[in-house]
PDB file of C-alpha atoms in Angstrom:
ATOM      1  CA  UNK A   1     102.690  78.194  86.235  1.00 48.00           C
ATOM      2  CA  UNK A   2      99.525  78.572  88.415  1.00 60.00           C
ATOM      3  CA  UNK A   3      97.375  78.335  85.481  1.00 57.00           C
ATOM      4  CA  UNK A   4      98.335  74.708  85.151  1.00 49.00           C
ATOM      5  CA  UNK A   5      97.195  73.956  88.492  1.00 54.00           C
ATOM      6  CA  UNK A   6     100.474  73.900  90.233  1.00 58.00           C
ATOM      7  CA  UNK A   7     100.341  74.704  93.881  1.00 67.00           C
ATOM      8  CA  UNK A   8     103.268  76.580  95.525  1.00 67.00           C
ATOM      9  CA  UNK A   9     105.024  75.292  98.509  1.00 73.00           C
ATOM     10  CA  UNK A  10     104.081  78.354 100.312  1.00 88.00           C
ATOM     11  CA  UNK A  11     101.893  81.368  99.937  1.00 96.00           C
ATOM     12  CA  UNK A  12     103.263  84.920  99.792  1.00 97.00           C
ATOM     13  CA  UNK A  13     103.150  87.420 102.481  1.00 96.00           C
ATOM     14  CA  UNK A  14     103.749  90.646 100.569  1.00 97.00           C
ATOM     15  CA  UNK A  15     101.614  92.599  98.050  1.00 98.00           C
ATOM     16  CA  UNK A  16     104.433  92.135  95.466  1.00 98.00           C
ATOM     17  CA  UNK A  17     104.389  88.397  96.053  1.00 98.00           C
ATOM     18  CA  UNK A  18     100.612  88.071  95.906  1.00 98.00           C
ATOM     19  CA  UNK A  19     100.513  90.059  92.646  1.00 98.00           C
ATOM     20  CA  UNK A  20     102.793  87.550  91.060  1.00 97.00           C
ATOM     21  CA  UNK A  21     100.805  84.558  92.375  1.00 98.00           C
ATOM     22  CA  UNK A  22      97.616  85.930  90.998  1.00 98.00           C
ATOM     23  CA  UNK A  23      99.160  87.066  87.694  1.00 97.00           C
ATOM     24  CA  UNK A  24     100.025  83.136  87.045  1.00 96.00           C
ATOM     25  CA  UNK A  25      96.339  82.436  86.412  1.00 98.00           C
ATOM     26  CA  UNK A  26      94.278  83.050  83.304  1.00 97.00           C
ATOM     27  CA  UNK A  27      91.543  84.735  85.347  1.00 97.00           C
ATOM     28  CA  UNK A  28      90.549  85.169  88.849  1.00 98.00           C
ATOM     29  CA  UNK A  29      86.768  84.930  89.994  1.00 98.00           C
ATOM     30  CA  UNK A  30      86.014  86.372  93.277  1.00 98.00           C
ATOM     31  CA  UNK A  31      82.934  84.671  94.735  1.00 96.00           C
ATOM     32  CA  UNK A  32      80.774  86.691  97.165  1.00 92.00           C
ATOM     33  CA  UNK A  33      78.645  85.010  99.837  1.00 90.00           C
ATOM     34  CA  UNK A  34      75.476  86.063  98.119  1.00 86.00           C
ATOM     35  CA  UNK A  35      72.290  84.300  96.980  1.00 82.00           C
ATOM     36  CA  UNK A  36      73.012  85.600  93.375  1.00 80.00           C
ATOM     37  CA  UNK A  37      75.804  82.839  93.250  1.00 89.00           C
ATOM     38  CA  UNK A  38      75.002  79.563  91.522  1.00 91.00           C
ATOM     39  CA  UNK A  39      78.212  77.817  91.979  1.00 93.00           C
ATOM     40  CA  UNK A  40      77.752  74.956  89.509  1.00 93.00           C
ATOM     41  CA  UNK A  41      76.802  77.403  86.846  1.00 93.00           C
ATOM     42  CA  UNK A  42      79.630  79.721  87.655  1.00 94.00           C
ATOM     43  CA  UNK A  43      82.224  77.059  87.558  1.00 94.00           C
ATOM     44  CA  UNK A  44      81.063  75.860  84.193  1.00 94.00           C
ATOM     45  CA  UNK A  45      81.251  79.252  82.601  1.00 94.00           C
ATOM     46  CA  UNK A  46      84.967  79.673  83.558  1.00 95.00           C
ATOM     47  CA  UNK A  47      87.445  77.069  82.149  1.00 93.00           C
ATOM     48  CA  UNK A  48      91.011  75.990  82.851  1.00 94.00           C
ATOM     49  CA  UNK A  49      93.250  78.447  84.366  1.00 96.00           C
ATOM     50  CA  UNK A  50      90.723  79.945  86.488  1.00 98.00           C
ATOM     51  CA  UNK A  51      91.313  80.565  90.295  1.00 98.00           C
ATOM     52  CA  UNK A  52      88.083  80.756  92.339  1.00 98.00           C
ATOM     53  CA  UNK A  53      88.545  82.927  95.405  1.00 98.00           C
ATOM     54  CA  UNK A  54      86.091  82.479  98.387  1.00 97.00           C
ATOM     55  CA  UNK A  55      85.647  84.585 101.392  1.00 96.00           C
ATOM     56  CA  UNK A  56      85.235  83.437 105.090  1.00 94.00           C
ATOM     57  CA  UNK A  57      81.904  81.693 105.414  1.00 91.00           C
ATOM     58  CA  UNK A  58      81.958  79.533 102.353  1.00 94.00           C
ATOM     59  CA  UNK A  59      79.146  77.547 103.567  1.00 91.00           C
ATOM     60  CA  UNK A  60      76.894  80.368 102.320  1.00 89.00           C
ATOM     61  CA  UNK A  61      77.562  79.420  98.755  1.00 92.00           C
ATOM     62  CA  UNK A  62      79.004  75.735  98.868  1.00 94.00           C
ATOM     63  CA  UNK A  63      76.943  72.743  99.922  1.00 90.00           C
ATOM     64  CA  UNK A  64      79.440  70.253  98.657  1.00 94.00           C
ATOM     65  CA  UNK A  65      83.330  70.076  98.319  1.00 94.00           C
ATOM     66  CA  UNK A  66      84.653  72.416  95.599  1.00 96.00           C
ATOM     67  CA  UNK A  67      86.693  70.601  93.067  1.00 94.00           C
ATOM     68  CA  UNK A  68      88.338  73.415  91.055  1.00 96.00           C
ATOM     69  CA  UNK A  69      91.529  75.441  91.970  1.00 97.00           C
ATOM     70  CA  UNK A  70      90.546  77.673  94.836  1.00 97.00           C
ATOM     71  CA  UNK A  71      91.748  80.074  97.564  1.00 98.00           C
ATOM     72  CA  UNK A  72      90.196  81.372 100.793  1.00 98.00           C
ATOM     73  CA  UNK A  73      90.395  84.906 101.671  1.00 98.00           C
ATOM     74  CA  UNK A  74      89.998  84.897 105.583  1.00 97.00           C
ATOM     75  CA  UNK A  75      89.516  88.531 106.713  1.00 96.00           C
ATOM     76  CA  UNK A  76      90.991  89.593 110.133  1.00 96.00           C
ATOM     77  CA  UNK A  77      89.635  91.703 112.811  1.00 92.00           C
ATOM     78  CA  UNK A  78      91.124  93.121 115.856  1.00 91.00           C
ATOM     79  CA  UNK A  79      90.823  89.599 117.544  1.00 90.00           C
ATOM     80  CA  UNK A  80      92.517  87.864 114.472  1.00 94.00           C
ATOM     81  CA  UNK A  81      91.077  86.135 111.520  1.00 95.00           C
ATOM     82  CA  UNK A  82      87.289  85.917 111.829  1.00 94.00           C
ATOM     83  CA  UNK A  83      87.032  82.271 111.093  1.00 95.00           C
ATOM     84  CA  UNK A  84      89.581  81.512 113.751  1.00 96.00           C
ATOM     85  CA  UNK A  85      87.984  83.800 116.306  1.00 91.00           C
ATOM     86  CA  UNK A  86      84.587  82.132 115.658  1.00 92.00           C
ATOM     87  CA  UNK A  87      85.963  78.582 115.484  1.00 94.00           C
ATOM     88  CA  UNK A  88      84.731  78.067 111.943  1.00 95.00           C
ATOM     89  CA  UNK A  89      87.996  76.843 110.312  1.00 96.00           C
ATOM     90  CA  UNK A  90      87.058  73.388 110.259  1.00 95.00           C
ATOM     91  CA  UNK A  91      83.480  74.125 108.873  1.00 93.00           C
ATOM     92  CA  UNK A  92      85.073  76.198 105.989  1.00 94.00           C
ATOM     93  CA  UNK A  93      87.968  73.947 105.150  1.00 96.00           C
ATOM     94  CA  UNK A  94      85.685  70.749 104.730  1.00 95.00           C
ATOM     95  CA  UNK A  95      84.297  72.351 101.733  1.00 95.00           C
ATOM     96  CA  UNK A  96      87.574  73.474 100.182  1.00 95.00           C
ATOM     97  CA  UNK A  97      90.477  71.012 101.407  1.00 90.00           C
ATOM     98  CA  UNK A  98      91.588  68.847  98.619  1.00 89.00           C
ATOM     99  CA  UNK A  99      94.025  68.496  95.747  1.00 91.00           C
ATOM    100  CA  UNK A 100      92.862  71.654  94.071  1.00 95.00           C
ATOM    101  CA  UNK A 101      92.833  73.944  97.159  1.00 97.00           C
ATOM    102  CA  UNK A 102      95.690  76.433  97.331  1.00 97.00           C
ATOM    103  CA  UNK A 103      95.295  77.647 100.934  1.00 97.00           C
ATOM    104  CA  UNK A 104      94.277  80.558 102.940  1.00 98.00           C
ATOM    105  CA  UNK A 105      95.021  84.301 102.334  1.00 98.00           C
ATOM    106  CA  UNK A 106      94.857  85.984 105.695  1.00 98.00           C
ATOM    107  CA  UNK A 107      93.600  89.402 104.605  1.00 98.00           C
ATOM    108  CA  UNK A 108      93.738  92.811 106.424  1.00 97.00           C
ATOM    109  CA  UNK A 109      92.436  96.132 105.086  1.00 96.00           C
ATOM    110  CA  UNK A 110      91.956  98.096 108.359  1.00 92.00           C
ATOM    111  CA  UNK A 111      94.536  99.488 110.632  1.00 90.00           C
ATOM    112  CA  UNK A 112      93.301  97.684 113.662  1.00 90.00           C
ATOM    113  CA  UNK A 113      93.061  94.293 112.235  1.00 94.00           C
ATOM    114  CA  UNK A 114      95.492  91.608 113.327  1.00 95.00           C
ATOM    115  CA  UNK A 115      96.551  88.401 111.528  1.00 97.00           C
ATOM    116  CA  UNK A 116      96.322  85.101 113.176  1.00 97.00           C
ATOM    117  CA  UNK A 117      99.288  82.595 113.403  1.00 97.00           C
ATOM    118  CA  UNK A 118      99.382  80.044 110.634  1.00 96.00           C
ATOM    119  CA  UNK A 119      98.975  77.120 113.383  1.00 96.00           C
ATOM    120  CA  UNK A 120      95.458  78.442 114.021  1.00 97.00           C
ATOM    121  CA  UNK A 121      94.239  77.392 110.446  1.00 96.00           C
ATOM    122  CA  UNK A 122      94.156  73.575 111.131  1.00 94.00           C
ATOM    123  CA  UNK A 123      97.230  72.588 108.855  1.00 94.00           C
ATOM    124  CA  UNK A 124      96.252  74.739 105.937  1.00 95.00           C
ATOM    125  CA  UNK A 125      98.858  76.580 103.808  1.00 96.00           C
ATOM    126  CA  UNK A 126      98.592  80.167 104.910  1.00 97.00           C
ATOM    127  CA  UNK A 127      99.802  83.657 103.329  1.00 98.00           C
ATOM    128  CA  UNK A 128      99.312  87.033 104.580  1.00 98.00           C
ATOM    129  CA  UNK A 129      98.153  90.164 102.561  1.00 98.00           C
ATOM    130  CA  UNK A 130      97.923  93.753 104.318  1.00 98.00           C
ATOM    131  CA  UNK A 131      95.882  96.032 102.040  1.00 98.00           C
ATOM    132  CA  UNK A 132      95.409  98.671 104.514  1.00 97.00           C
ATOM    133  CA  UNK A 133      97.865 101.263 102.922  1.00 97.00           C
ATOM    134  CA  UNK A 134      96.150 100.783  99.552  1.00 97.00           C
ATOM    135  CA  UNK A 135      92.988 102.508 100.767  1.00 97.00           C
ATOM    136  CA  UNK A 136      94.450 105.333 103.028  1.00 96.00           C
ATOM    137  CA  UNK A 137      93.009 108.617 101.665  1.00 95.00           C
ATOM    138  CA  UNK A 138      90.781 107.028  99.319  1.00 96.00           C
ATOM    139  CA  UNK A 139      88.116 104.710 101.071  1.00 95.00           C
ATOM    140  CA  UNK A 140      85.764 106.614 103.533  1.00 92.00           C
ATOM    141  CA  UNK A 141      87.411 106.967 106.886  1.00 90.00           C
ATOM    142  CA  UNK A 142      84.427 106.139 108.754  1.00 88.00           C
ATOM    143  CA  UNK A 143      84.193 102.606 107.313  1.00 92.00           C
ATOM    144  CA  UNK A 144      86.575  99.876 106.454  1.00 93.00           C
ATOM    145  CA  UNK A 145      86.545  98.051 103.037  1.00 95.00           C
ATOM    146  CA  UNK A 146      84.751  94.608 102.461  1.00 94.00           C
ATOM    147  CA  UNK A 147      87.115  91.839 101.682  1.00 96.00           C
ATOM    148  CA  UNK A 148      85.700  91.409  98.234  1.00 95.00           C
ATOM    149  CA  UNK A 149      86.106  95.064  97.490  1.00 96.00           C
ATOM    150  CA  UNK A 150      89.483  95.385  98.801  1.00 97.00           C
ATOM    151  CA  UNK A 151      90.924  92.387  96.904  1.00 98.00           C
ATOM    152  CA  UNK A 152      89.070  93.367  93.647  1.00 97.00           C
ATOM    153  CA  UNK A 153      90.361  96.934  93.733  1.00 97.00           C
ATOM    154  CA  UNK A 154      93.813  96.031  94.531  1.00 98.00           C
ATOM    155  CA  UNK A 155      94.018  93.291  91.761  1.00 98.00           C
ATOM    156  CA  UNK A 156      92.756  95.795  89.196  1.00 97.00           C
ATOM    157  CA  UNK A 157      95.669  98.068  90.169  1.00 97.00           C
ATOM    158  CA  UNK A 158      98.310  95.443  90.716  1.00 98.00           C
ATOM    159  CA  UNK A 159      97.531  93.072  87.848  1.00 98.00           C
ATOM    160  CA  UNK A 160      96.136  95.146  85.213  1.00 96.00           C
ATOM    161  CA  UNK A 161      96.313  92.592  82.525  1.00 96.00           C
ATOM    162  CA  UNK A 162      94.581  89.800  84.736  1.00 98.00           C
ATOM    163  CA  UNK A 163      90.918  89.207  83.840  1.00 97.00           C
ATOM    164  CA  UNK A 164      89.039  89.786  87.153  1.00 98.00           C
ATOM    165  CA  UNK A 165      85.446  88.521  87.492  1.00 97.00           C
ATOM    166  CA  UNK A 166      83.041  89.713  90.385  1.00 96.00           C
ATOM    167  CA  UNK A 167      80.490  86.872  91.050  1.00 94.00           C
ATOM    168  CA  UNK A 168      77.421  87.793  93.046  1.00 88.00           C
ATOM    169  CA  UNK A 169      78.696  91.334  94.218  1.00 87.00           C
ATOM    170  CA  UNK A 170      75.185  92.825  94.523  1.00 77.00           C
ATOM    171  CA  UNK A 171      75.554  94.593  97.894  1.00 57.00           C
ATOM    172  CA  UNK A 172      71.797  93.638  98.539  1.00 58.00           C
ATOM    173  CA  UNK A 173      70.278  92.320 101.612  1.00 49.00           C
ATOM    174  CA  UNK A 174      68.616  89.061 101.462  1.00 46.00           C
ATOM    175  CA  UNK A 175      66.416  86.924 103.798  1.00 48.00           C
ATOM    176  CA  UNK A 176      69.383  84.834 104.617  1.00 48.00           C
ATOM    177  CA  UNK A 177      72.271  87.378 104.811  1.00 45.00           C
ATOM    178  CA  UNK A 178      72.764  90.774 106.085  1.00 47.00           C
ATOM    179  CA  UNK A 179      74.904  93.677 105.212  1.00 48.00           C
ATOM    180  CA  UNK A 180      77.227  95.000 107.792  1.00 51.00           C
ATOM    181  CA  UNK A 181      77.346  98.695 108.657  1.00 63.00           C
ATOM    182  CA  UNK A 182      80.934  99.093 109.080  1.00 76.00           C
ATOM    183  CA  UNK A 183      81.436  98.944 105.221  1.00 79.00           C
ATOM    184  CA  UNK A 184      80.452 101.785 102.831  1.00 88.00           C
ATOM    185  CA  UNK A 185      78.351  99.839 100.382  1.00 84.00           C
ATOM    186  CA  UNK A 186      77.276 102.572  98.069  1.00 85.00           C
ATOM    187  CA  UNK A 187      80.927 103.733  97.645  1.00 90.00           C
ATOM    188  CA  UNK A 188      82.017 100.192  96.755  1.00 91.00           C
ATOM    189  CA  UNK A 189      79.235  99.751  94.199  1.00 87.00           C
ATOM    190  CA  UNK A 190      80.104 103.056  92.532  1.00 87.00           C
ATOM    191  CA  UNK A 191      83.769 102.174  92.209  1.00 92.00           C
ATOM    192  CA  UNK A 192      83.086  98.609  91.196  1.00 90.00           C
ATOM    193  CA  UNK A 193      80.778  99.523  88.337  1.00 87.00           C
ATOM    194  CA  UNK A 194      83.151 102.351  87.214  1.00 88.00           C
ATOM    195  CA  UNK A 195      85.748  99.738  86.790  1.00 92.00           C
ATOM    196  CA  UNK A 196      83.409  97.382  84.955  1.00 90.00           C
ATOM    197  CA  UNK A 197      82.705 100.248  82.517  1.00 85.00           C
ATOM    198  CA  UNK A 198      86.378 100.904  82.056  1.00 89.00           C
ATOM    199  CA  UNK A 199      86.795  97.065  81.338  1.00 92.00           C
ATOM    200  CA  UNK A 200      89.084  96.435  84.308  1.00 95.00           C
ATOM    201  CA  UNK A 201      86.549  94.169  86.120  1.00 95.00           C
ATOM    202  CA  UNK A 202      83.736  91.879  84.833  1.00 94.00           C
ATOM    203  CA  UNK A 203      80.425  91.483  86.733  1.00 90.00           C
ATOM    204  CA  UNK A 204      78.930  87.782  86.835  1.00 88.00           C
ATOM    205  CA  UNK A 205      75.634  87.715  88.792  1.00 62.00           C
ATOM    206  CA  UNK A 206      75.556  91.398  89.639  1.00 51.00           C
ATOM    207  CA  UNK A 207      74.073  94.502  88.164  1.00 51.00           C
ATOM    208  CA  UNK A 208      76.649  96.435  86.019  1.00 51.00           C
ATOM    209  CA  UNK A 209      74.089  99.443  85.510  1.00 51.00           C
ATOM    210  CA  UNK A 210      73.099  98.229  81.877  1.00 60.00           C
ATOM    211  CA  UNK A 211      69.517  99.222  82.169  1.00 69.00           C
ATOM    212  CA  UNK A 212      70.753 102.915  82.228  1.00 69.00           C
ATOM    213  CA  UNK A 213      72.612 102.193  79.122  1.00 74.00           C
ATOM    214  CA  UNK A 214      69.595 100.804  77.320  1.00 78.00           C
ATOM    215  CA  UNK A 215      67.657 104.096  78.020  1.00 77.00           C
ATOM    216  CA  UNK A 216      70.307 106.001  76.177  1.00 78.00           C
ATOM    217  CA  UNK A 217      70.399 103.507  73.391  1.00 80.00           C
ATOM    218  CA  UNK A 218      66.613 103.670  72.957  1.00 82.00           C
ATOM    219  CA  UNK A 219      65.911 107.421  73.176  1.00 82.00           C
ATOM    220  CA  UNK A 220      67.552 109.629  70.378  1.00 86.00           C
ATOM    221  CA  UNK A 221      69.630 112.465  71.518  1.00 87.00           C
ATOM    222  CA  UNK A 222      70.189 111.172  74.955  1.00 85.00           C
ATOM    223  CA  UNK A 223      73.625 110.058  76.027  1.00 84.00           C
ATOM    224  CA  UNK A 224      74.829 107.831  79.065  1.00 79.00           C
ATOM    225  CA  UNK A 225      75.992 110.937  80.738  1.00 82.00           C
ATOM    226  CA  UNK A 226      72.418 112.573  80.494  1.00 86.00           C
ATOM    227  CA  UNK A 227      70.961 109.394  81.923  1.00 81.00           C
ATOM    228  CA  UNK A 228      73.382 109.311  84.825  1.00 79.00           C
ATOM    229  CA  UNK A 229      72.667 112.981  85.791  1.00 85.00           C
ATOM    230  CA  UNK A 230      68.937 112.602  85.666  1.00 86.00           C
ATOM    231  CA  UNK A 231      69.030 109.355  87.497  1.00 78.00           C
ATOM    232  CA  UNK A 232      71.096 111.110  90.355  1.00 82.00           C
ATOM    233  CA  UNK A 233      68.497 113.784  90.671  1.00 85.00           C
ATOM    234  CA  UNK A 234      65.716 111.062  90.878  1.00 84.00           C
ATOM    235  CA  UNK A 235      67.519 108.982  93.478  1.00 79.00           C
ATOM    236  CA  UNK A 236      68.188 112.169  95.516  1.00 83.00           C
ATOM    237  CA  UNK A 237      64.562 113.102  95.553  1.00 86.00           C
ATOM    238  CA  UNK A 238      63.585 109.682  96.478  1.00 82.00           C
ATOM    239  CA  UNK A 239      66.196 109.435  99.141  1.00 81.00           C
ATOM    240  CA  UNK A 240      65.056 112.731 100.795  1.00 82.00           C
ATOM    241  CA  UNK A 241      61.508 111.280 100.746  1.00 85.00           C
ATOM    242  CA  UNK A 242      62.890 108.159 102.466  1.00 85.00           C
ATOM    243  CA  UNK A 243      64.608 110.159 105.118  1.00 83.00           C
ATOM    244  CA  UNK A 244      61.387 111.945 106.099  1.00 85.00           C
ATOM    245  CA  UNK A 245      59.684 108.658 106.711  1.00 84.00           C
ATOM    246  CA  UNK A 246      62.757 107.294 108.673  1.00 83.00           C
ATOM    247  CA  UNK A 247      62.601 110.363 110.839  1.00 82.00           C
ATOM    248  CA  UNK A 248      59.057 109.729 111.644  1.00 84.00           C
ATOM    249  CA  UNK A 249      59.789 105.951 112.485  1.00 84.00           C
ATOM    250  CA  UNK A 250      62.628 106.861 114.665  1.00 81.00           C
ATOM    251  CA  UNK A 251      60.368 109.359 116.657  1.00 84.00           C
ATOM    252  CA  UNK A 252      57.833 106.571 117.193  1.00 84.00           C
ATOM    253  CA  UNK A 253      60.436 103.959 118.212  1.00 84.00           C
ATOM    254  CA  UNK A 254      62.813 106.083 120.350  1.00 81.00           C
ATOM    255  CA  UNK A 255      61.621 104.573 123.703  1.00 82.00           C
ATOM    256  CA  UNK A 256      61.919 101.266 122.352  1.00 82.00           C
ATOM    257  CA  UNK A 257      65.384 101.877 121.110  1.00 77.00           C
ATOM    258  CA  UNK A 258      66.365 103.192 124.598  1.00 79.00           C
ATOM    259  CA  UNK A 259      64.981 100.027 126.216  1.00 76.00           C
ATOM    260  CA  UNK A 260      66.910  97.862 123.745  1.00 80.00           C
ATOM    261  CA  UNK A 261      70.093  99.643 124.422  1.00 76.00           C
ATOM    262  CA  UNK A 262      69.653  99.145 128.111  1.00 76.00           C
ATOM    263  CA  UNK A 263      69.284  95.451 127.638  1.00 78.00           C
ATOM    264  CA  UNK A 264      72.272  95.193 125.509  1.00 75.00           C
ATOM    265  CA  UNK A 265      74.323  96.960 128.094  1.00 75.00           C
ATOM    266  CA  UNK A 266      73.555  94.243 130.535  1.00 78.00           C
ATOM    267  CA  UNK A 267      75.222  91.573 128.199  1.00 78.00           C
ATOM    268  CA  UNK A 268      78.953  90.635 128.980  1.00 80.00           C
ATOM    269  CA  UNK A 269      81.310  92.330 126.678  1.00 71.00           C
ATOM    270  CA  UNK A 270      82.769  90.132 123.815  1.00 72.00           C
ATOM    271  CA  UNK A 271      86.429  89.987 123.110  1.00 69.00           C
ATOM    272  CA  UNK A 272      86.058  92.146 120.097  1.00 64.00           C
ATOM    273  CA  UNK A 273      84.315  94.775 122.133  1.00 65.00           C
ATOM    274  CA  UNK A 274      87.021  94.744 124.820  1.00 69.00           C
ATOM    275  CA  UNK A 275      89.683  95.129 122.085  1.00 66.00           C
ATOM    276  CA  UNK A 276      87.963  97.954 120.489  1.00 64.00           C
ATOM    277  CA  UNK A 277      87.664  99.815 123.660  1.00 66.00           C
ATOM    278  CA  UNK A 278      91.180  99.247 124.383  1.00 68.00           C
ATOM    279  CA  UNK A 279      92.361 100.439 120.813  1.00 63.00           C
ATOM    280  CA  UNK A 280      90.290 103.547 121.159  1.00 60.00           C
ATOM    281  CA  UNK A 281      91.881 104.476 124.335  1.00 62.00           C
ATOM    282  CA  UNK A 282      95.377 104.106 123.051  1.00 58.00           C
ATOM    283  CA  UNK A 283      97.223 105.760 119.872  1.00 51.00           C
ATOM    284  CA  UNK A 284      95.951 104.647 116.610  1.00 47.00           C
ATOM    285  CA  UNK A 285      97.923 102.084 114.784  1.00 47.00           C
ATOM    286  CA  UNK A 286      97.887  98.575 113.513  1.00 53.00           C
ATOM    287  CA  UNK A 287      97.026  95.887 116.180  1.00 45.00           C
TER     288      UNK A 287
END
């Protein structure tokens, strides 16, 4: 069984195969690339039978080789796996490769994302997982799911008996790391917290909304539903106030924005930009 530390000779390439693989562990901890993750403390809180899943640039959370059972989820783009496209495979694997490393899950969650061939992963064991169909008609069409959200949501559905822990899933910017606008962070946080409340996921190092529960527990006659409705009203008012300020800032910086856009237009197009333009010109479909 996987929970004993056994590493399969090969990794799956179907959703069914991956569900069986993950289901062999006592629990799965998904580790976000976040300042909220303290890897030594995280590893000490989750014992034998745990699989730790890292994402792409693991050097954001690891500063030494990781000595527990682990898997790397390498997200794809139109140009192939991001760590391959950016030539970061060696930098990532030096922190994971060892007797406890199970290999690389090349993950796709958007219909224009292409897998990279196994030979591009520097000898690591590789499997493929396409979650694009899982989010059709569910995830906002203007964005694509983050790797962590895609894997967590799918696991919650595919392996309902498997304990799944989200470590560092805060969706907050930091001084070191940014959030990308091609993901719908608010939608993902809402879904994650609903799954936490239902018991299908566990948060470690992120907010589960417990401060709102404390209000309902302290004030007589107030329910969690009352708190949620009033919170939505307050947040809506604050957001409208923020929008007014943003509009003023945009009017003041419009000229600078045009100049910045002109300078960016002079830069040579990247491979990703060329692929995006080619895809936009042709019929939609998997790259």
